[in-house]
Coordinates of C-alpha atoms and ligand atoms in Angstrom, one line a residue:
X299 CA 11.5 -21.4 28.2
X300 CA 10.5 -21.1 24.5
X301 CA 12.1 -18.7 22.5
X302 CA 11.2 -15.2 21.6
X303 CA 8.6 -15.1 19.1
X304 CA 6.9 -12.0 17.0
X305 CA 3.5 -12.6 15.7
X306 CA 2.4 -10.3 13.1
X307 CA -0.8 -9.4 11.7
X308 CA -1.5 -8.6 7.7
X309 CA -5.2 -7.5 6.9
X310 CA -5.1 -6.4 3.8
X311 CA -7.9 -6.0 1.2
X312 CA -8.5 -9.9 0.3
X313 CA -7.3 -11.8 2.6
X314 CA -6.5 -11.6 6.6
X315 CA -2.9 -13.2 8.0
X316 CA -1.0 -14.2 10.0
X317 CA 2.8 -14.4 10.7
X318 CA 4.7 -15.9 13.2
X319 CA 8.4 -14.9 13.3
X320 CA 11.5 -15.6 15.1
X321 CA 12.8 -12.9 17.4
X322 CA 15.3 -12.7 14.4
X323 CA 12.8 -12.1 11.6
X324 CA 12.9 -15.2 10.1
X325 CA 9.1 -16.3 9.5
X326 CA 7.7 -20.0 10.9
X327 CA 4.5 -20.1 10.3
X328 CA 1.2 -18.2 8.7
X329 CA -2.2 -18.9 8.5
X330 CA -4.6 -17.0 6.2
X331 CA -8.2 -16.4 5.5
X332 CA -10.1 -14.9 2.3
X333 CA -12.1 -11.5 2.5
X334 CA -15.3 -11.0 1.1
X335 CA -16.0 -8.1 -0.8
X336 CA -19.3 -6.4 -0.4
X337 CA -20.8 -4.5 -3.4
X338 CA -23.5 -2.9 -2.4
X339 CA -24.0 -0.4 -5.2
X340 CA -22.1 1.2 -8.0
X341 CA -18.8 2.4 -6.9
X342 CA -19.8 0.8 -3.7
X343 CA -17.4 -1.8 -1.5
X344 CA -17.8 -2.5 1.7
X345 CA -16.0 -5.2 4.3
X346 CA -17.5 -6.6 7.6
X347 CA -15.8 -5.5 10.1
X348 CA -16.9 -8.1 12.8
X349 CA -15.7 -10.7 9.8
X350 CA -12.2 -8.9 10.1
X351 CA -12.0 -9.7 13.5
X352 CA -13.5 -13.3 13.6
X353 CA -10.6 -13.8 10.9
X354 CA -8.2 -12.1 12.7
X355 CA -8.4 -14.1 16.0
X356 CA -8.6 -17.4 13.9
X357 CA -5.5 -16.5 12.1
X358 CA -3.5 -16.0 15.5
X359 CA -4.7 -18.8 17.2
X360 CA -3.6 -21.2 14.1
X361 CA -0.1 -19.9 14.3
X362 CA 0.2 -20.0 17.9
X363 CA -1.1 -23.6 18.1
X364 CA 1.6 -23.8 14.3
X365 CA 4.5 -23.0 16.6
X366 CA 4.4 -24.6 19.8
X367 CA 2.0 -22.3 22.0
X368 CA 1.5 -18.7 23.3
X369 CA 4.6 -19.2 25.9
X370 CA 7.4 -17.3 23.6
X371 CA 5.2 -14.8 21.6
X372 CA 7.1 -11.7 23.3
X373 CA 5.3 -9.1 20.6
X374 CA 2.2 -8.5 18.7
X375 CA 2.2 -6.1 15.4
X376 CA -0.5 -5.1 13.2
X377 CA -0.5 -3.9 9.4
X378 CA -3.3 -3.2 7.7
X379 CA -5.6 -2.2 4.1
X380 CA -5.0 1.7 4.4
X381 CA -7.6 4.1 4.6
X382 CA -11.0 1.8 5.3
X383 CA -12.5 3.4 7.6
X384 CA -14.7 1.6 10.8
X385 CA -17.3 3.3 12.9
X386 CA -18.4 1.4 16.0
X387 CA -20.3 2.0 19.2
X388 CA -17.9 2.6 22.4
X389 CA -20.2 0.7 24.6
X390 CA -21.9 -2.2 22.7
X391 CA -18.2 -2.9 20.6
X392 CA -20.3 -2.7 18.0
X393 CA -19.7 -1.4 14.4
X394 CA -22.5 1.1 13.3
X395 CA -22.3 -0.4 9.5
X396 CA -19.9 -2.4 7.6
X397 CA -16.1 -0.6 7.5
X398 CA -16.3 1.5 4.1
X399 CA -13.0 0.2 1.7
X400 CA -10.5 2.8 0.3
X401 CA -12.0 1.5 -3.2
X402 CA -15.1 3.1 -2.6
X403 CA -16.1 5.8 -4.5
X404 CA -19.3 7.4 -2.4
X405 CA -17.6 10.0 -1.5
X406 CA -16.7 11.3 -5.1
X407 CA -19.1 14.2 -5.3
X408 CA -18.1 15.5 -1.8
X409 CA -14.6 15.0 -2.8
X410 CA -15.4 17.2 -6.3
X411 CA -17.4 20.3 -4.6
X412 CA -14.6 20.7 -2.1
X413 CA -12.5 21.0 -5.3
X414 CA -14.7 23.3 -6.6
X415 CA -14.6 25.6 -3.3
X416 CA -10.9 25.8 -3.9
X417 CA -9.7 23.6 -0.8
X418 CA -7.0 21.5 -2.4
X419 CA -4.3 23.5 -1.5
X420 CA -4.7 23.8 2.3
X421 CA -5.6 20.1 2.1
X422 CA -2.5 18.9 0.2
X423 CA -0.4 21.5 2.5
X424 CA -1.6 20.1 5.4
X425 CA -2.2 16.5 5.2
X426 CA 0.0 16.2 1.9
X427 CA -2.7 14.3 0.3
X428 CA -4.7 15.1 -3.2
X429 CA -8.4 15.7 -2.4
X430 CA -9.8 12.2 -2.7
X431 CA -12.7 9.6 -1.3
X432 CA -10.1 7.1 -1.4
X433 CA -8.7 8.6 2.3
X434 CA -11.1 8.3 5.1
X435 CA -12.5 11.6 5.4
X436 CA -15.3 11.7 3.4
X437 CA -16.3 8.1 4.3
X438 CA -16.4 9.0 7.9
X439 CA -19.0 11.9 7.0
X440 CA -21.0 9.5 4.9
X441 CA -21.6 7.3 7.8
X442 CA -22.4 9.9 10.1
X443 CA -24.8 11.7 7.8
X444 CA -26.7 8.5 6.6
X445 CA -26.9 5.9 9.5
X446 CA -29.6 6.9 11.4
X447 CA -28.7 8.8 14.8
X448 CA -24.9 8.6 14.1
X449 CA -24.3 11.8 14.4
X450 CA -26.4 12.5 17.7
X451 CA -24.4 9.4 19.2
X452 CA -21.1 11.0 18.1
X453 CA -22.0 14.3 19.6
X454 CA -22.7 12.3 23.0
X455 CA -19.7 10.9 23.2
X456 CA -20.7 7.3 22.1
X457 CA -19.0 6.3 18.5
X458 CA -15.1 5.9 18.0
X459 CA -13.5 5.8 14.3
X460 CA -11.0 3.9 13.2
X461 CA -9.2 2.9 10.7
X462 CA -8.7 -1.3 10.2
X463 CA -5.5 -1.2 12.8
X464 CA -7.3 1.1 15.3
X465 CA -10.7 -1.2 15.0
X466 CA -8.2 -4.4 15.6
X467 CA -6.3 -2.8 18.3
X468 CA -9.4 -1.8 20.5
X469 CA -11.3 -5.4 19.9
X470 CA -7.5 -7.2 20.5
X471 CA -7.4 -5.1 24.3
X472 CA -10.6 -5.8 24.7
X473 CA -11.9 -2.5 24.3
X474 CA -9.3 -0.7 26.3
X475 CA -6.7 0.9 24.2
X476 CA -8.4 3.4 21.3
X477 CA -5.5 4.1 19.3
X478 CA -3.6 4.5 16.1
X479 CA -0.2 5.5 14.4
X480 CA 1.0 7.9 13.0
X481 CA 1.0 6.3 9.2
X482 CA -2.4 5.2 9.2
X483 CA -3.2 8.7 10.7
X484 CA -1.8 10.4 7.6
X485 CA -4.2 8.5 5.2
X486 CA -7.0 10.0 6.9
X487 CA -6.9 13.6 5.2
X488 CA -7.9 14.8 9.0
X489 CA -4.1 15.0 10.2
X490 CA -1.8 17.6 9.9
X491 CA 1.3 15.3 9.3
X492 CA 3.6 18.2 9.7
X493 CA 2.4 19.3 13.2
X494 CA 1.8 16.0 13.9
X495 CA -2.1 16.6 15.2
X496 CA -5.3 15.8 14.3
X497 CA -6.4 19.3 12.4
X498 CA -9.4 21.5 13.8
X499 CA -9.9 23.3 10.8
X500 CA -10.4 20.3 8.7
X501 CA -12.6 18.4 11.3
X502 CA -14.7 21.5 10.9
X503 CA -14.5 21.1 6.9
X504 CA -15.7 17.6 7.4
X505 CA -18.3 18.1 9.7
X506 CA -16.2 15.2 11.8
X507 CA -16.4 15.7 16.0
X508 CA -13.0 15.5 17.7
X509 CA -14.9 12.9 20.2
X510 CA -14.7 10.1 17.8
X511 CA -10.9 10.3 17.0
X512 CA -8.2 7.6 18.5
X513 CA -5.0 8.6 20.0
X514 CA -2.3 9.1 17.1
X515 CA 1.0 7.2 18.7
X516 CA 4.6 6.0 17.2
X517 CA 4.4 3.5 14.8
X518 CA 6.6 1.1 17.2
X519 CA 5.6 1.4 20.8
X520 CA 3.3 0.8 23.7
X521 CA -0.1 0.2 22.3
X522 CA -1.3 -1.9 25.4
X523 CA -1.9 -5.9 25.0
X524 CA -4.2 -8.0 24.0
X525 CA -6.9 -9.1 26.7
X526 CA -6.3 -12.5 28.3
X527 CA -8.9 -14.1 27.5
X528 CA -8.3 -14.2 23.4
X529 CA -5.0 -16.2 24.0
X530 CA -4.8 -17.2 26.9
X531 CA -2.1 -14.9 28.3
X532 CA -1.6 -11.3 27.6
X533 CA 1.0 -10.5 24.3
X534 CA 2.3 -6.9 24.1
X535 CA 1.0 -5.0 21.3
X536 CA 3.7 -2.5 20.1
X537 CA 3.8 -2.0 16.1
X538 CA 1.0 -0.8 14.1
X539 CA 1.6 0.6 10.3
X540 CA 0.0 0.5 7.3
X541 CA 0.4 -1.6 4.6
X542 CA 2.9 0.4 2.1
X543 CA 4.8 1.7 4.8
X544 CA 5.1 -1.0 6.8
X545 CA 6.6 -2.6 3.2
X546 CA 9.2 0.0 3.6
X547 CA 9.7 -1.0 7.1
X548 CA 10.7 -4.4 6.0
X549 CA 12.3 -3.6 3.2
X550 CA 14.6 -1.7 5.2
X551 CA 14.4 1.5 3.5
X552 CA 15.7 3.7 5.9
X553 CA 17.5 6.3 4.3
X554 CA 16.6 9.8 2.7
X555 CA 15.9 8.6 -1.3
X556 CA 16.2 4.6 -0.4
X557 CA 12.9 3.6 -2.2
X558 CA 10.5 0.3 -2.5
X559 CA 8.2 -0.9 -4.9
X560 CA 5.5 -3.1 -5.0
X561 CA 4.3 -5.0 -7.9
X562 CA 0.5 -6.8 -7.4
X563 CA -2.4 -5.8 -9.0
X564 CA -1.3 -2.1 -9.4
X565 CA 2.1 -0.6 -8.1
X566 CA 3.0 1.2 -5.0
X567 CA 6.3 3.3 -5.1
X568 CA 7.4 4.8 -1.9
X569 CA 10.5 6.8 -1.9
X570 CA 12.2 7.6 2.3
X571 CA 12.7 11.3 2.2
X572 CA 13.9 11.2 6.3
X573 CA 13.0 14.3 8.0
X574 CA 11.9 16.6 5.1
X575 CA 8.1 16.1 4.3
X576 CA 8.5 17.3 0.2
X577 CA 5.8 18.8 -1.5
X578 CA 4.7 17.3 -4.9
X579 CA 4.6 19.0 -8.3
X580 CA 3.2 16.4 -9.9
X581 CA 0.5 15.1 -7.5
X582 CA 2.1 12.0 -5.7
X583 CA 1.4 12.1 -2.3
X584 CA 3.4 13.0 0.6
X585 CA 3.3 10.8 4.0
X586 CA 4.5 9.3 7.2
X587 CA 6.7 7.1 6.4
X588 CA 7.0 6.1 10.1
X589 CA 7.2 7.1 13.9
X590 CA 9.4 6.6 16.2
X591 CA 10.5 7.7 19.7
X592 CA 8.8 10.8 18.3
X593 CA 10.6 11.5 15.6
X594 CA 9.1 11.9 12.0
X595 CA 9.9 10.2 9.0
X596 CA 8.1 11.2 5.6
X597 CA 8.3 9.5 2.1
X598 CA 7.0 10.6 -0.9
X599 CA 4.3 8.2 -2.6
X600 CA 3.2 7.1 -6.1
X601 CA 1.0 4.5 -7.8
X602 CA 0.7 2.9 -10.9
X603 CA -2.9 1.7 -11.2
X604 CA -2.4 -1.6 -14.5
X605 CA 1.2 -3.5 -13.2
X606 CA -0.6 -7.6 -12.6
X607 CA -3.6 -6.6 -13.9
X608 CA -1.5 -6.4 -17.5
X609 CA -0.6 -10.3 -17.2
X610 CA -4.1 -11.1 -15.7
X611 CA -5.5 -9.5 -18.9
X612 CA -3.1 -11.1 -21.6
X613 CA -4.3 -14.8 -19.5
X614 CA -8.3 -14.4 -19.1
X615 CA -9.6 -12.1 -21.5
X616 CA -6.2 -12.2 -24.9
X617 CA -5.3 -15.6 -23.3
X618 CA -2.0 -15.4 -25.2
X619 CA -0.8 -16.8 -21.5
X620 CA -2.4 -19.9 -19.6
X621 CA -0.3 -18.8 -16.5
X622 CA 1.4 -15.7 -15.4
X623 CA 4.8 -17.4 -15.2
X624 CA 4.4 -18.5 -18.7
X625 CA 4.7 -14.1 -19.7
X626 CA 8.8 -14.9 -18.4
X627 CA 9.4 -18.1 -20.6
X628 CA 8.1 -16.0 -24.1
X629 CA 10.0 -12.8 -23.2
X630 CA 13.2 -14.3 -22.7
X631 CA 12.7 -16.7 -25.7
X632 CA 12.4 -13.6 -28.3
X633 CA 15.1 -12.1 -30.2
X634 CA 16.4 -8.6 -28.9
X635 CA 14.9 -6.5 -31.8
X636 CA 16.3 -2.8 -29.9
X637 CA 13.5 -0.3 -30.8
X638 CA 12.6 -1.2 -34.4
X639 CA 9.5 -3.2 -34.7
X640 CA 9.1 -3.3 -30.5
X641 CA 5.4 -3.7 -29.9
X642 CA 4.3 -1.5 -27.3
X643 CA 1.4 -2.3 -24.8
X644 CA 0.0 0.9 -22.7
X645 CA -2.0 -0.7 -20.3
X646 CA -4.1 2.3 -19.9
X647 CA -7.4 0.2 -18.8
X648 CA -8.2 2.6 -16.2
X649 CA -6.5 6.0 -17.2
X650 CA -3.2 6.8 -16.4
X651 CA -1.6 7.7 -13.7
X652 CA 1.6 9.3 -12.3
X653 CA 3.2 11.8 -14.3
X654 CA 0.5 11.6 -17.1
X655 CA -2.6 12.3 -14.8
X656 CA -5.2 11.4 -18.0
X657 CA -8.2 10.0 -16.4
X658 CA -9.9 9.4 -20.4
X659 CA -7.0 7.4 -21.6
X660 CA -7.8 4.0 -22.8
X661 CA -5.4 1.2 -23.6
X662 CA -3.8 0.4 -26.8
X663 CA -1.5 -2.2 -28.5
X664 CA 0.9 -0.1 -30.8
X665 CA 3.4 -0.7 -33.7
X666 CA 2.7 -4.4 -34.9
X667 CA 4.1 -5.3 -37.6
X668 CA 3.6 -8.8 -39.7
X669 CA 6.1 -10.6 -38.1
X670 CA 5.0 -9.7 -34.4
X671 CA 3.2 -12.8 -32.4
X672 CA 1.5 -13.2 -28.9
X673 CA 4.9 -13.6 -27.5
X674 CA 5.9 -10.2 -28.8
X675 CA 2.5 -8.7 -27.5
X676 CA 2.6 -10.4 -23.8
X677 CA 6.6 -9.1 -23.8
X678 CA 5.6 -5.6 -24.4
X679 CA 2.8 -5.8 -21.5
X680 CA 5.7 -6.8 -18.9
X681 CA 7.9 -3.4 -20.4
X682 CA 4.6 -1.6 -19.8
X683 CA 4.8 -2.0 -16.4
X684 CA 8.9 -0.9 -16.2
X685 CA 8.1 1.8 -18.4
X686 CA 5.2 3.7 -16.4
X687 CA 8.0 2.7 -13.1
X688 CA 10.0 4.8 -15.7
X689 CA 8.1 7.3 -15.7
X690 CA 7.2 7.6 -12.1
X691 CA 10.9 8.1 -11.0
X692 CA 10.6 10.8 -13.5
X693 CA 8.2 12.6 -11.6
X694 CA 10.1 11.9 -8.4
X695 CA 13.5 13.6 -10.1
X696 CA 10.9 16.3 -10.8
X697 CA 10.1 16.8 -7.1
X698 CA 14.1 16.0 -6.1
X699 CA 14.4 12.4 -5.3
X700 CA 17.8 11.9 -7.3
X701 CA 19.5 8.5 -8.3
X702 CA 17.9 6.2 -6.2
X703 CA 20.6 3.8 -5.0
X704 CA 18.4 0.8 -6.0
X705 CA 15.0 -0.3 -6.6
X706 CA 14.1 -3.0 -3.9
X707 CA 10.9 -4.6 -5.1
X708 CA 8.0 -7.2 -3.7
X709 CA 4.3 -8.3 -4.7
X710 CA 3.7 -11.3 -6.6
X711 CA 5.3 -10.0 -10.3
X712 CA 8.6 -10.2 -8.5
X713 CA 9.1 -13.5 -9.5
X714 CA 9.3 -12.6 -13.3
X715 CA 13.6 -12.6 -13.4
X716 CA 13.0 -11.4 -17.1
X717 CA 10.7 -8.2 -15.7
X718 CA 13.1 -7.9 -13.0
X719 CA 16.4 -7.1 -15.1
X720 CA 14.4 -5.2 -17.7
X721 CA 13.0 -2.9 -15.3
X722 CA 17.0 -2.4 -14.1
X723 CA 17.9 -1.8 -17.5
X724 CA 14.9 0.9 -18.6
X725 CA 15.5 2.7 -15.2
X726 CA 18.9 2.6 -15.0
X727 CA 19.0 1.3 -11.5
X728 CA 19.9 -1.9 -9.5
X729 CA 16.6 -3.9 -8.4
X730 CA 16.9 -5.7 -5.5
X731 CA 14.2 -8.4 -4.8
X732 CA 15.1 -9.8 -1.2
X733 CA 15.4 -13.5 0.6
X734 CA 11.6 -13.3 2.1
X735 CA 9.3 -11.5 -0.5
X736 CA 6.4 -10.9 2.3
X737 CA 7.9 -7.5 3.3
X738 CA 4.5 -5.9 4.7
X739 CA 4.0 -8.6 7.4
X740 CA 7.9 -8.4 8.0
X741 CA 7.6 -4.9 8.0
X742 CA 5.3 -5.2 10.9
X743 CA 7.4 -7.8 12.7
X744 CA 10.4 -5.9 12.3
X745 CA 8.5 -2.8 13.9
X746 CA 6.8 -5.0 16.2
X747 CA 10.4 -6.2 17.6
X748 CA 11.3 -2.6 17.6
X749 CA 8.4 -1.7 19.9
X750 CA 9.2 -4.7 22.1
X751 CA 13.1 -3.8 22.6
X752 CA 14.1 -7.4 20.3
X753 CA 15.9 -4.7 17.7
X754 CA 17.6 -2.4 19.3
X755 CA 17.6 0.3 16.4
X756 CA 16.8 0.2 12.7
X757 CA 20.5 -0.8 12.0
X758 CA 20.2 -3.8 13.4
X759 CA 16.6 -4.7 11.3
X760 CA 18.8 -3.0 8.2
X761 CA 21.2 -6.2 9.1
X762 CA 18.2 -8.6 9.2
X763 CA 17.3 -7.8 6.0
X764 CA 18.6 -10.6 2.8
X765 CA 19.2 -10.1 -0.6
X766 CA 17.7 -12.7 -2.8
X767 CA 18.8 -11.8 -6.5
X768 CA 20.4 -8.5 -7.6
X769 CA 19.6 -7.0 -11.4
X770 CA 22.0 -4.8 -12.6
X771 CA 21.4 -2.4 -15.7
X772 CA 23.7 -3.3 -18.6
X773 CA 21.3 -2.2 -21.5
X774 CA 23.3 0.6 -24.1
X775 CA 22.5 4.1 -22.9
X776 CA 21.2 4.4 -27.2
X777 CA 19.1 1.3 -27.3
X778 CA 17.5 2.6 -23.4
X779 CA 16.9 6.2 -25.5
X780 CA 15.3 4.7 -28.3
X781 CA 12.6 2.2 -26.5
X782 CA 11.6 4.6 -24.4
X783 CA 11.5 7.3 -27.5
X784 CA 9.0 4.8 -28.6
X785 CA 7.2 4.2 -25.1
X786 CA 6.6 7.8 -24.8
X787 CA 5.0 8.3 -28.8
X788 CA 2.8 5.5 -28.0
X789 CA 1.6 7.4 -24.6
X790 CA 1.2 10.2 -27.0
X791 CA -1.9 8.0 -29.1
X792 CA -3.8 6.7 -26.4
X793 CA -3.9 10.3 -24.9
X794 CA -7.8 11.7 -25.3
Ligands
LIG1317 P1 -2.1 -8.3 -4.8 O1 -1.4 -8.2 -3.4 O2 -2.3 -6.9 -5.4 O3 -3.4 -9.1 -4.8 P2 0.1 -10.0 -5.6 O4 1.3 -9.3 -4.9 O5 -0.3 -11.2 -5.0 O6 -1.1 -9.0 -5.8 O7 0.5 -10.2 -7.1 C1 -0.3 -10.8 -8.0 C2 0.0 -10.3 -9.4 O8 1.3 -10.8 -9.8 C3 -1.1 -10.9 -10.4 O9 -1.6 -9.8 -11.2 C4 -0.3 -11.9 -11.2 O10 -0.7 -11.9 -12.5 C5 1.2 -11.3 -11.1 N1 2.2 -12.3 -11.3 C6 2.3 -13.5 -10.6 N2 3.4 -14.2 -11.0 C7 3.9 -13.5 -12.1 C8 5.0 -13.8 -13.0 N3 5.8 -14.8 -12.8 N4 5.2 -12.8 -13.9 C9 4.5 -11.7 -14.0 N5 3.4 -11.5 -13.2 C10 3.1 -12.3 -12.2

C-alpha cells in the first residue's frame, strides 16, 4: 500500500496550489496556476469563482498523478485568500456573480455611515474587527442588494455564502457539505468570535438572512470528502483555515505570545494570545487563531501595508536594483555608519499603518547627505520594513504581548540574510526563518493531518517543524537607540 499522503490546497489572491506532503510534513510535489484579477471599476476587484474551482481541481489532479496516484492521499486541507466572499445558487451550483476580493473597496461608504451611526464599538467587541469593506459583510449586502432577485432567492431559501474555503468545500463534496471554520468565520464581521456564533444582531445590521450562512466547525476536523467522481476515490476533507492563520499553524506558533510574520507584498504579524481574545488599543485586530476539539484559540493581528512593495519600487520605478536579491549584496557591502548620515526611507506609498494610523501620509527619502549613493538609499528601504515591524511590536507591548520569544518569519523577503539579522537587531529579538518557507500550505497540511488523526496533538506538529537559519540581535543597545531616534523624526516629516 502506498504511503500516507496529505494533499493541501493554497488559494490565495494570485495564484491557486497545490501541495502534496508526506504524512510527516515533508512536501513532494506542487502544482500551481495564476489568478486573474478582475477590475471592473475603481476600487473594484473581483475573481471568478468557477475559475477557482477549474484551477483548483487541476492543481490536485497534477499532484496526485506528481506522486504516484490517489491510493495514499489519507487527507485533504484547504487554505485560502481571507475574506472574498462567494454567493452561489444551492440548486444550480452556481455563483450568482463573480466572488468579491477582500481588496475591494465597494463597500467603503457602507463601511463609513455605520461609523457615523456610532457602531464600531459593538462591532470591534463582538467580532474584534475595525469597521471595514475589507471583511465580508458589506460585500455580501452589495450582492444581495444589486444582483437582480438576490435577495428574494435568499429569503426563499435558495443562495448559500461563502467565503473561498466554504465555496471549495461545497463544490469538492459535491455539493453536500456547506461549511466553514471557525478562522475564516471571524473575518466575516457577522461572528461573535467570543460566543463562538454567527451574531443576530449584526445579521440584522447587515440586512444579511441567517438562511444563507454555512456551518462554522473546528479548524481540524470532519468536513465530509470530496465526491468520487473528482478523483476517483473519495479523500477526507478535515482542515480548513485561512491563509495567516493557517501560517501560524505551520509555523508552529502554539503558545500564548509565540508570534509569526510574513513578509510579501505587505506584512502580516500574528501574535498567539491562547485562550484570552485581547482587545486592541491601537486598532489591530483581534481573531481565531484556530479551532480545535472545541476549544478556542485567539491571536492578536497586525499589518504593514509597503514591506516587497519597497524593493519592487527601488527595481521598476528608482531602478537602483535590477533584482530584488541584488537590495542584500549593496546593504552588506556598505560601511556601518551607526545613526550619523543613515538615509532613511518611509515607504509610506499608501499611508501608514499600525501604530501611526495616518491614511494622508506620503513617502519620503530623508537625510541624504553628499556622500549617500543608491546603495545607501535601497539599504534604508530594507530597514524601513524592520523599523515599521518595530513599531508594530510596539503597539502589541501596548496591548500586553511582552518579549516575544522570537520572530519566526516567511514570504518571499525572507531570503534577504542581511534583512533578516537587521530586523533581529532593531527589535531586539531572535528571527527564526524555518527549513520549508511555504508555511500557509504546511499550515494546512499540518492541520489537515491533525483532522485525519496523522498528528496526534500540536506537540507532535511543534516537533515537525525545522529551523533553517537563526538571527540573533547583537547590535549596541546605543547605536539601536539612536537609528530608531532617527526612524521615528523621519516618521514625524512625512506625517500630513
Ligand atoms: P506575495 O505572497 O505577497 O505575492 P511573496 O511572499 O511572494 O509575496 O514575496 C514577494 C516579495 O518579496 C516581492 O515584493 C519581492 O520584491 C520580495 N523579495 C523577494 N526576494 C527578495 C530578497 N532577496 N530581498 C528582499 N526582498 C525580496
Amino acid at each position: 500500500m502506498a504511503s500516507q499522503r496529505i494533499l493541501a490546497i493554497d488559494q490565495g489572491t494570485t495564484s491557486t496550489r497545490a501541495v502534496m506532503f508526506s504524512a510527516a510534513g515533508e512536501p513532494l510535489a506542487a502544482s500551481q496556476t495564476p489568478l486573474r484579477q478582475i477590475y471592473p471599476a475603481d476600487g473594484w476587484v473581483e475573481h471568478d469563482a468557477e475559475e477557482i474551482w477549474q484551477a483548483t481541481l487541476s492543481v490536485c489532479r497534477d499532484v496526485i498523478a506528481k506522486t504516484g496516484g490517489i491510493d495514499g492521499v489519507a487527507a485533504l486541507g484547504i487554505t485560502n485568500q481571507r475574506e472574498t466572499s462567494v454567493l452561489w445558487n444551492r440548486v444550480t451550483g452556481k455563483p450568482v456573480m463573480n466572488a468579491i476580493v477582500w481588496q475591494d473597496r465597494r463597500g467603503a461608504a457602507l463601511c463609513a455611515a455605520l461609523r457615523e451611526a456610532g457602531h464600531e464599538g459593538v462591532i470591534q467587541n463582538k467580532t474584534g474587527l475595525l469597521i471595514d469593506s475589507y471583511f465580508s459583510a458589506t460585500k455580501v449586502q452589495w450582492m444581495l442588494d444589486n444582483i437582480p432577485s438576490a435577495r428574494a432567492a435568499a429569503t426563499r431559501g435558495e443562495l448559500a455564502f461563502g467565503t473561498i474555503d466554504c465555496f471549495l468545500l461545497w463544490r469538492l463534496s459535491g455539493g453536500r457539505v456547506h461549511a466553514t471554520d471557525a478562522t475564516n468565520a471571524s473575518r466575516t464581521m457577522l461572528y461573535d468570535i467570543h460566543q463562538g456564533q454567527w451574531d443576530d444582531d449584526l445579521l440584522a445590521l447587515f440586512a444579511i438572512p441567517k438562511s444563507i450562512l454555512p456551518e462554522v466547525r473546528d479548524t481540524a476536523g470532519d468536513f465530509g470528502a470530496s465526491d468520487p467522481a473528482l478523483f476517483g476515490r473519495t479523500i477526507p476533507i478535515t482542515a480548513l483555515v485561512g491563509d495567516q492563520h493557517g501560517a501560524l499553524v505551520g509555523q508552529a506558533c502554539f503558545e500564548p505570545g509565540m508570534v509569526k510574520s510574513t513578509y510579501g507584498t505587505g506584512c502580516f504579524v500574528l501574535v498567539n494570545t491562547g485562550t484570552v481574545a485581547l482587545p486592541s488599543r491601537n486598532r489591530l485586530l483581534t481573531t481565531i487563531a484556530y479551532r480545535l476539539k472545541g476549544e478556542t484559540t485567539y491571536a492578536l493581528e497586525g499589518s504593514i501595508f509597503n514591506a516587497g512593495t519597497v524593493i519592487q519600487w527601488l527595481r521598476d520605478n528608482a531602478r537602483m536594483i535590477t533584482s530584488a536579491g541584488e537590495s542584500e549584496k549593496l546593504a552588506a557591502a556598505l560601511d556601518d555608519t551607526g545613526g550619523t548620515g543613515r538615509v532613511y526611507f518611509v515607504p509610506a506609498f499608501t499611508g501608514l499603518g499600525a501604530p501611526h494610523w495616518n491614511p494622508h501620509a506620503r513617502g519620503a527619502i530623508l537625510s541624504l547627505t553628499r556622500d549617500s549613493s543608491a546603495a545607501h538609499i535601497v539599504r534604508a528601504g530594507l530597514e524601513s520594513v524592520c523599523y515599521q515591524t518595530h513599531d508594530l511590536l510596539t503597539a502589541l507591548r501596548q496591548d500586553g504581548i511582552v518579549a516575544p520569544p522570537a520572530l519566526r518569519v516567511d514570504g518571499g523577503m525572507i531570503a534577504n540574510n542581511w534583512l533578516l539579522q537587521f530586523l533581529a537587531d532593531i527589535t531586539g529579538i531572535p528571527v527564526e526563518r524555518p527549513v520549508y518557507a511555504e508555511t500557509t500550505v504546511l499550515g494546512a497540511a499540518f492541520l489537515a493531518g491533525l483532522g485525519r488523526g496523522l498528528f496526534s496533538s500540536l506537540d507532535e506538529i511543534k516537533a515537525a517543524w525545522r529551523l533553517d537559519f537563526r538571527a540573533a540581535p547583537r547590535m549596541a543597545e546605543a547605536q539601536r537607540r539612536t537609528l530608531l531616534e532617527g526612524w521615528q523624526s523621519a516618521v514625524r516629516c512625512v506625517m500630513r
